[in-house]
XYZ file of C-alpha atoms in Angstrom:
476
model
C -1.337 -0.682 -21.872
C -2.781 1.794 -19.401
C -1.551 3.566 -16.285
C -4.065 3.573 -13.442
C -5.367 6.991 -12.334
C -8.155 6.017 -9.954
C -7.979 6.907 -6.261
C -5.438 4.951 -4.251
C -7.164 2.173 -2.276
C -6.749 1.553 1.431
C -6.246 -1.834 3.018
C -9.306 -2.952 4.977
C -8.872 -4.152 8.546
C -6.601 -7.197 8.560
C -7.269 -8.196 12.157
C -9.049 -11.413 11.173
C -6.981 -12.196 8.080
C -4.638 -15.165 8.394
C -1.654 -15.368 6.041
C 0.646 -18.398 5.807
C 4.180 -17.631 4.641
C 6.460 -20.436 3.428
C 10.014 -20.003 2.254
C 13.710 -19.655 2.909
C 14.504 -18.127 6.282
C 17.549 -15.958 6.889
C 19.002 -13.935 9.703
C 20.376 -10.580 8.570
C 23.119 -9.540 10.975
C 24.662 -6.075 10.908
C 27.994 -5.123 12.474
C 28.053 -1.349 12.912
C 31.151 0.652 13.727
C 33.520 3.413 12.701
C 36.240 2.953 10.094
C 38.996 5.452 10.832
C 42.078 3.745 9.454
C 43.353 1.332 6.825
C 44.667 -2.046 7.894
C 48.463 -2.430 7.799
C 47.921 -6.021 6.625
C 45.925 -5.194 3.453
C 44.414 -2.093 1.774
C 41.055 -2.465 3.544
C 39.355 -0.350 6.238
C 39.470 -1.447 9.850
C 35.990 -1.284 11.410
C 35.790 -0.984 15.187
C 32.505 -2.853 15.749
C 30.412 -1.110 18.386
C 26.944 -2.536 17.723
C 25.500 -5.856 16.535
C 21.975 -5.849 15.124
C 19.881 -8.842 13.987
C 16.894 -8.616 11.635
C 14.724 -11.234 9.928
C 15.537 -11.773 6.250
C 14.083 -13.663 3.293
C 10.723 -15.268 4.021
C 11.127 -14.149 7.640
C 11.110 -10.526 6.478
C 7.952 -11.201 4.441
C 6.306 -12.572 7.589
C 7.462 -9.596 9.669
C 5.885 -7.248 7.126
C 2.626 -9.239 7.163
C 2.439 -8.928 10.939
C 3.379 -5.234 10.835
C 0.519 -4.611 8.409
C -1.877 -5.990 11.029
C -2.645 -9.517 9.795
C -2.185 -12.812 11.632
C 0.829 -14.615 10.246
C 2.078 -18.195 10.444
C 5.613 -18.655 9.147
C 6.977 -21.996 7.931
C 10.662 -22.499 7.217
C 13.843 -24.201 8.321
C 16.378 -23.239 10.960
C 19.318 -24.975 12.524
C 19.550 -25.845 16.183
C 21.858 -22.897 16.747
C 22.031 -19.403 18.218
C 21.084 -17.777 14.893
C 17.925 -19.871 14.614
C 16.995 -19.038 18.203
C 17.575 -15.324 17.557
C 15.386 -15.423 14.445
C 12.559 -17.139 16.288
C 12.781 -14.706 19.198
C 12.554 -11.600 16.992
C 9.607 -12.951 15.013
C 7.614 -14.191 17.984
C 8.106 -10.838 19.698
C 6.479 -9.252 16.608
C 3.489 -11.606 16.842
C 4.466 -14.087 14.113
C 3.542 -17.730 14.807
C 6.668 -19.735 13.984
C 6.183 -23.367 12.940
C 9.758 -24.208 11.980
C 11.542 -27.394 11.010
C 14.668 -27.525 13.170
C 17.495 -29.424 11.484
C 20.358 -31.190 13.285
C 23.886 -30.407 12.102
C 22.682 -27.705 9.717
C 23.322 -23.981 10.178
C 20.645 -21.297 9.937
C 21.278 -19.132 6.887
C 23.131 -15.980 7.951
C 23.870 -12.790 5.993
C 26.513 -10.778 7.819
C 26.939 -7.149 6.770
C 29.641 -4.769 7.968
C 28.391 -1.164 8.023
C 30.236 2.060 8.739
C 29.017 5.648 8.382
C 25.754 4.249 6.976
C 27.675 2.552 4.170
C 27.758 -1.223 3.697
C 31.392 -2.246 3.313
C 31.137 -6.019 3.150
C 28.629 -8.878 3.159
C 29.455 -12.448 4.168
C 26.946 -15.252 3.453
C 26.864 -18.421 5.558
C 24.484 -20.895 3.947
C 23.977 -24.445 2.741
C 21.047 -26.055 0.900
C 17.990 -27.110 2.894
C 17.833 -30.938 3.107
C 15.129 -32.460 0.887
C 13.386 -34.189 3.805
C 12.971 -30.876 5.635
C 11.451 -29.257 2.524
C 8.919 -32.106 2.283
C 8.007 -31.586 5.921
C 7.243 -27.921 5.176
C 4.659 -28.957 2.556
C 2.890 -31.112 5.141
C 2.942 -28.265 7.660
C 1.538 -25.837 5.084
C -1.367 -28.131 4.266
C -2.284 -28.256 7.941
C -2.330 -24.447 8.286
C -4.204 -23.526 5.107
C -7.698 -24.511 6.267
C -8.344 -21.099 7.867
C -5.905 -19.005 5.830
C -6.916 -16.279 3.380
C -3.626 -16.365 1.492
C -0.476 -18.406 1.062
C 2.679 -16.389 0.353
C 5.593 -18.404 -1.062
C 8.964 -16.640 -0.740
C 11.344 -18.760 -2.806
C 14.994 -17.743 -2.517
C 16.236 -20.994 -4.100
C 17.898 -22.145 -0.878
C 15.913 -25.396 -0.873
C 12.954 -24.733 1.422
C 10.607 -24.445 -1.570
C 11.748 -27.593 -3.345
C 8.225 -28.457 -4.507
C 6.265 -25.242 -5.105
C 3.640 -27.121 -7.121
C 2.654 -29.102 -4.016
C 2.251 -25.883 -1.999
C 0.127 -24.224 -4.690
C -1.968 -27.369 -5.103
C -2.616 -27.406 -1.343
C -3.710 -23.759 -1.462
C -5.995 -24.319 -4.448
C -7.536 -27.356 -2.769
C -8.665 -25.195 0.166
C -9.687 -22.201 -1.957
C -6.794 -20.155 -0.572
C -5.259 -17.405 -2.710
C -1.551 -17.846 -3.417
C 1.117 -15.226 -4.057
C 4.552 -16.402 -5.187
C 7.808 -14.441 -5.121
C 9.957 -16.684 -7.353
C 13.650 -16.901 -7.997
C 15.217 -18.795 -10.903
C 13.173 -21.974 -11.136
C 11.211 -22.381 -14.393
C 8.010 -20.395 -13.979
C 6.084 -23.557 -14.858
C 7.079 -24.748 -11.358
C 4.550 -22.283 -9.942
C 1.671 -23.179 -12.293
C -1.775 -22.359 -10.918
C -0.652 -19.585 -8.562
C -3.114 -16.724 -8.062
C -0.409 -14.088 -8.455
C 3.239 -14.354 -9.466
C 5.691 -11.552 -8.552
C 9.009 -11.912 -10.379
C 11.404 -9.012 -10.665
C 12.614 -7.963 -14.093
C 15.770 -10.095 -13.956
C 13.884 -13.195 -12.825
C 11.277 -12.630 -15.527
C 13.941 -12.238 -18.233
C 15.667 -15.436 -17.074
C 12.403 -17.296 -17.615
C 10.971 -15.520 -20.664
C 14.009 -14.086 -22.410
C 15.048 -10.491 -22.945
C 12.466 -7.927 -24.024
C 12.910 -4.696 -25.938
C 10.350 -2.589 -24.057
C 7.492 -2.680 -21.552
C 4.973 -3.627 -24.231
C 7.037 -6.676 -25.159
C 7.339 -7.603 -21.483
C 3.566 -7.343 -21.080
C 2.966 -9.540 -24.119
C 5.342 -12.198 -22.780
C 3.681 -12.035 -19.352
C 0.249 -12.501 -20.922
C 1.521 -15.576 -22.752
C 3.036 -17.055 -19.574
C -0.162 -16.458 -17.601
C -2.158 -18.364 -20.194
C 0.386 -21.175 -20.467
C 0.751 -21.771 -16.719
C -2.696 -20.687 -15.505
C -1.441 -17.847 -13.334
C -4.311 -15.692 -12.144
C -2.167 -12.582 -12.627
C 1.433 -11.415 -12.739
C 3.209 -8.362 -11.329
C 6.701 -7.794 -12.732
C 8.704 -5.408 -10.545
C 11.437 -3.280 -12.071
C 12.815 -1.102 -9.279
C 13.045 2.525 -10.385
C 11.101 1.650 -13.555
C 7.995 0.694 -11.593
C 5.778 -2.360 -11.918
C 3.902 -4.000 -14.811
C 0.684 -5.836 -13.965
C -1.018 -8.431 -16.151
C -4.507 -9.364 -14.974
C -6.418 -11.473 -17.471
C -6.685 -9.471 -20.700
C -5.735 -6.224 -18.948
C -2.229 -4.800 -18.654
C -1.210 -1.785 -16.585
C 2.075 -0.091 -15.774
C 2.668 1.654 -12.470
C 5.586 4.100 -12.374
C 7.784 3.955 -9.305
C 7.112 6.599 -6.667
C 9.757 9.298 -6.568
C 11.570 8.819 -3.263
C 15.118 9.081 -2.029
C 16.443 5.525 -2.148
C 18.434 4.640 0.951
C 18.672 0.842 0.723
C 16.854 -1.549 -1.645
C 17.382 -4.537 0.671
C 14.080 -6.279 1.424
C 11.860 -4.082 -0.780
C 10.733 -7.176 -2.700
C 9.763 -8.862 0.576
C 7.629 -5.859 1.523
C 5.931 -5.871 -1.885
C 5.208 -9.610 -1.614
C 3.689 -9.160 1.847
C 1.390 -6.343 0.713
C 0.355 -8.206 -2.440
C -0.467 -11.219 -0.274
C -2.562 -9.560 2.403
C -4.332 -7.292 -0.091
C -5.233 -10.227 -2.335
C -6.296 -12.235 0.710
C -8.528 -9.343 1.752
C -10.302 -9.509 -1.595
C -8.909 -6.389 -3.287
C -8.632 -6.376 -7.100
C -5.180 -7.243 -8.432
C -4.494 -3.715 -9.666
C -5.317 -2.249 -6.248
C -3.051 -4.865 -4.620
C -0.232 -3.822 -6.930
C -0.735 -0.117 -6.342
C -0.485 -0.609 -2.578
C 2.583 -2.844 -3.006
C 4.192 -0.162 -5.162
C 3.706 2.416 -2.409
C 4.946 0.019 0.281
C 8.115 -0.799 -1.681
C 8.872 2.923 -1.952
C 8.636 3.173 1.839
C 10.933 0.174 2.289
C 13.731 1.521 0.076
C 13.779 4.733 2.102
C 14.828 2.713 5.172
C 18.123 1.138 6.136
C 18.483 -2.610 5.592
C 15.673 -5.131 5.824
C 12.787 -3.246 7.403
C 9.040 -3.714 7.817
C 6.312 -1.291 6.751
C 3.413 -0.856 9.186
C -0.271 -0.658 8.376
C -0.692 2.982 9.508
C 2.476 3.959 7.643
C 1.160 2.441 4.407
C -2.304 3.944 4.906
C -0.880 7.455 5.315
C 1.394 7.117 2.276
C -1.452 5.726 0.165
C -3.679 8.627 1.177
C -0.976 11.176 0.378
C -0.631 9.495 -2.995
C -4.357 10.084 -3.569
C -4.605 13.700 -2.494
C -3.770 15.102 -5.924
C -6.651 13.103 -7.418
C -9.154 14.857 -5.181
C -11.837 12.162 -4.749
C -11.336 10.279 -1.463
C -13.268 7.922 0.746
C -14.095 9.119 4.253
C -11.326 6.919 5.692
C -8.773 8.286 3.228
C -9.903 11.822 3.972
C -9.465 11.252 7.711
C -5.795 10.424 7.136
C -5.338 13.360 4.755
C -6.893 15.798 7.239
C -4.720 14.435 10.064
C -1.579 14.976 7.963
C -2.767 18.470 7.015
C -3.359 19.384 10.648
C 0.065 18.068 11.609
C 1.516 20.437 9.004
C -0.339 23.346 10.628
C -2.774 23.842 7.752
C -6.232 25.415 8.047
C -9.042 23.161 6.774
C -12.194 24.596 5.162
C -15.370 22.543 4.609
C -18.385 23.071 2.398
C -21.106 20.824 1.062
C -23.880 20.605 -1.482
C -25.433 18.658 -4.362
C -23.454 20.408 -7.144
C -25.733 18.784 -9.703
C -24.937 21.192 -12.538
C -21.737 23.093 -11.805
C -22.036 26.756 -12.846
C -20.164 30.044 -12.495
C -21.764 30.724 -9.121
C -20.377 27.473 -7.731
C -16.906 28.168 -9.121
C -16.757 31.670 -7.632
C -18.062 30.476 -4.271
C -15.550 27.602 -4.087
C -12.688 29.948 -4.954
C -13.770 32.252 -2.117
C -14.024 29.293 0.249
C -10.529 28.082 -0.648
C -9.190 31.536 0.171
C -10.254 31.081 3.806
C -7.698 28.331 4.478
C -5.028 25.999 3.128
C -7.238 23.011 2.211
C -10.806 22.848 0.939
C -13.043 19.806 1.469
C -16.172 19.611 -0.680
C -18.723 17.090 0.611
C -21.237 15.981 -2.021
C -24.705 14.502 -1.461
C -25.121 10.976 -2.834
C -27.692 10.349 -5.574
C -30.187 8.963 -3.059
C -29.680 11.945 -0.780
C -30.230 14.405 -3.650
C -33.426 12.603 -4.686
C -34.801 12.847 -1.138
C -34.054 16.571 -0.955
C -34.687 17.739 -4.535
C -37.245 15.210 -5.775
C -37.197 12.029 -7.878
C -36.039 13.774 -11.082
C -32.767 14.817 -9.489
C -29.851 14.539 -9.715
C -29.293 15.173 -13.394
C -25.668 14.015 -13.084
C -24.684 10.900 -11.168
C -22.493 11.177 -8.066
C -19.271 9.955 -9.727
C -19.542 12.605 -12.439
C -20.372 15.386 -10.009
C -17.363 14.487 -7.869
C -15.068 14.221 -10.892
C -15.980 17.716 -12.085
C -15.422 19.206 -8.626
C -12.071 17.440 -8.262
C -10.949 19.109 -11.489
C -11.237 22.601 -9.993
C -7.961 24.100 -8.817
C -9.691 25.554 -5.751
C -10.791 22.108 -4.488
C -8.395 19.861 -2.610
C -10.545 16.910 -1.550
C -13.990 15.653 -2.563
C -15.939 13.193 -0.416
C -19.527 11.919 -0.601
C -22.158 11.372 2.074
C -25.483 9.506 1.996
C -27.227 11.282 4.869
C -29.467 14.301 4.303
C -26.937 16.530 6.107
C -23.133 16.481 6.385
C -23.152 16.596 10.186
C -21.516 13.143 10.618
C -18.601 14.330 8.447
C -18.366 17.603 10.361
C -18.231 15.673 13.631
C -15.510 13.402 12.284
C -13.259 15.975 10.559
C -13.951 19.097 12.686
C -12.933 21.656 10.037
C -11.552 25.040 11.058
C -14.091 26.809 8.822
C -17.568 25.774 7.651
C -18.693 27.634 4.529
C -22.037 27.964 2.717
C -23.206 30.090 -0.200
C -24.991 33.435 0.154
C -28.506 32.081 -0.208
C -28.338 30.972 3.440
C -28.537 32.918 6.684
C -25.986 31.921 9.284
C -28.599 30.347 11.561
C -29.765 28.191 8.608
C -26.355 26.606 8.010
C -26.549 22.936 8.978
C -23.782 22.109 11.434
C -23.090 25.712 12.426
C -23.718 25.038 16.129
C -21.509 21.961 16.029
C -18.607 23.823 14.428
C -18.995 26.754 16.803
C -19.005 24.368 19.790
C -15.376 23.405 19.270
C -14.199 26.900 18.307
C -14.516 26.689 14.527
C -15.734 29.481 12.264
C -18.920 29.629 10.158
C -18.862 31.810 7.049
C -21.684 32.672 4.619
C -20.223 33.918 1.346
C -21.584 36.390 -1.167
C -24.007 35.054 -3.734
C -23.381 35.388 -7.472
C -26.573 36.778 -8.973
C -28.515 34.988 -11.730
C -26.713 31.682 -11.113
C -28.617 28.639 -9.870
C -29.036 25.039 -10.957
C -32.824 25.333 -10.762
C -32.850 28.379 -13.045
C -30.637 26.607 -15.557
C -32.927 23.563 -15.586
C -36.014 25.803 -15.959
C -34.480 27.511 -18.998
C -33.592 24.129 -20.526
C -37.153 22.926 -19.968
């Protein structure tokens, strides 16, 4: 088993991605108030309710997260013809979710009522009854009608009856070539056979596969289940112990991000939503899981059922990547924005860095001393060949970037395919532009641009007898 160490991915634009969510709908209602005395009738606190708050729960929370991430979302589920059902619809439609509900006569919308005081949940009351079988069958028909233009089907099964026939839903998705992500409960996992990605938590997995002594045993059992039931992949979530991903013959374990846990309510819904939209957008399973892991850590830092937005996830994913050094231009844009917000001074330099030598190391250490963050922009292989000739570079781009990222003086490494880094300078507008001592200031590409917005241009001292060309000549 391996732990992934590649750069954290970013979600692509989800504007044109359509996700269909099917599952058990709930209204999470919170009564907030102060508890200043004990009841004379029983040894319980008396809460003076001062605020009532409604939030979508269950599959409705999955849908809210999908919409918050920036995708189009159609939600299918069951509500009663009651005030709670109307409230749930109103909240979701205000968030941009398309609600295609089955409204059931003489059946109450599932309600979870929580009493909260001083940010502490004192009591939860559940008002629920099973979804009638006929309504569940109607949901399958509705799903089939919506899947023709959907990128992903997300099934949120809370075992309340809305997902009475998960096999029919998965079959409908497979028939249209739609990816399917399933968040199961306690049905036999064979019920979800053929799903693209299954996301049980550790307890749900153990109920289906038996207890396991360690993560390796869990991974082995997950591999066996994937083969037996033709799951494309499986992600087993384990709260503070992270997430184990089985993808074909490959198994990975992602440790949980270290955050202050405020409330775990709804974190699984957030993870399911991110897994769904990321898989629908075509990201590899491991990248989907890594983003879901970050999103879940954001959800548990919030109170109650809460959605994670696209920009919020993008920033957290970029911050997760900054220690690794190598970033895409989009990731770097977010990292630079966060750095600027923290009042940090950003330094920029660029070059081919084909064979890293002592002169480079000294120059980069000097550059880092001019600010709080150092960006090193590296010419792509094609760009190097155009500038240096067809026999260069000696080392491919990925290796050059990896070596630079390993230097303690370098914060972020990014590549560019143009002959000059001016597009990056225009985009990131560093506080300081630095080049080595073999340049005069007027020869520094981008100097006028940086000076135009008030930035500095520095030419650093050259280390004698150090150059890539000289090293290659001696080798020849």
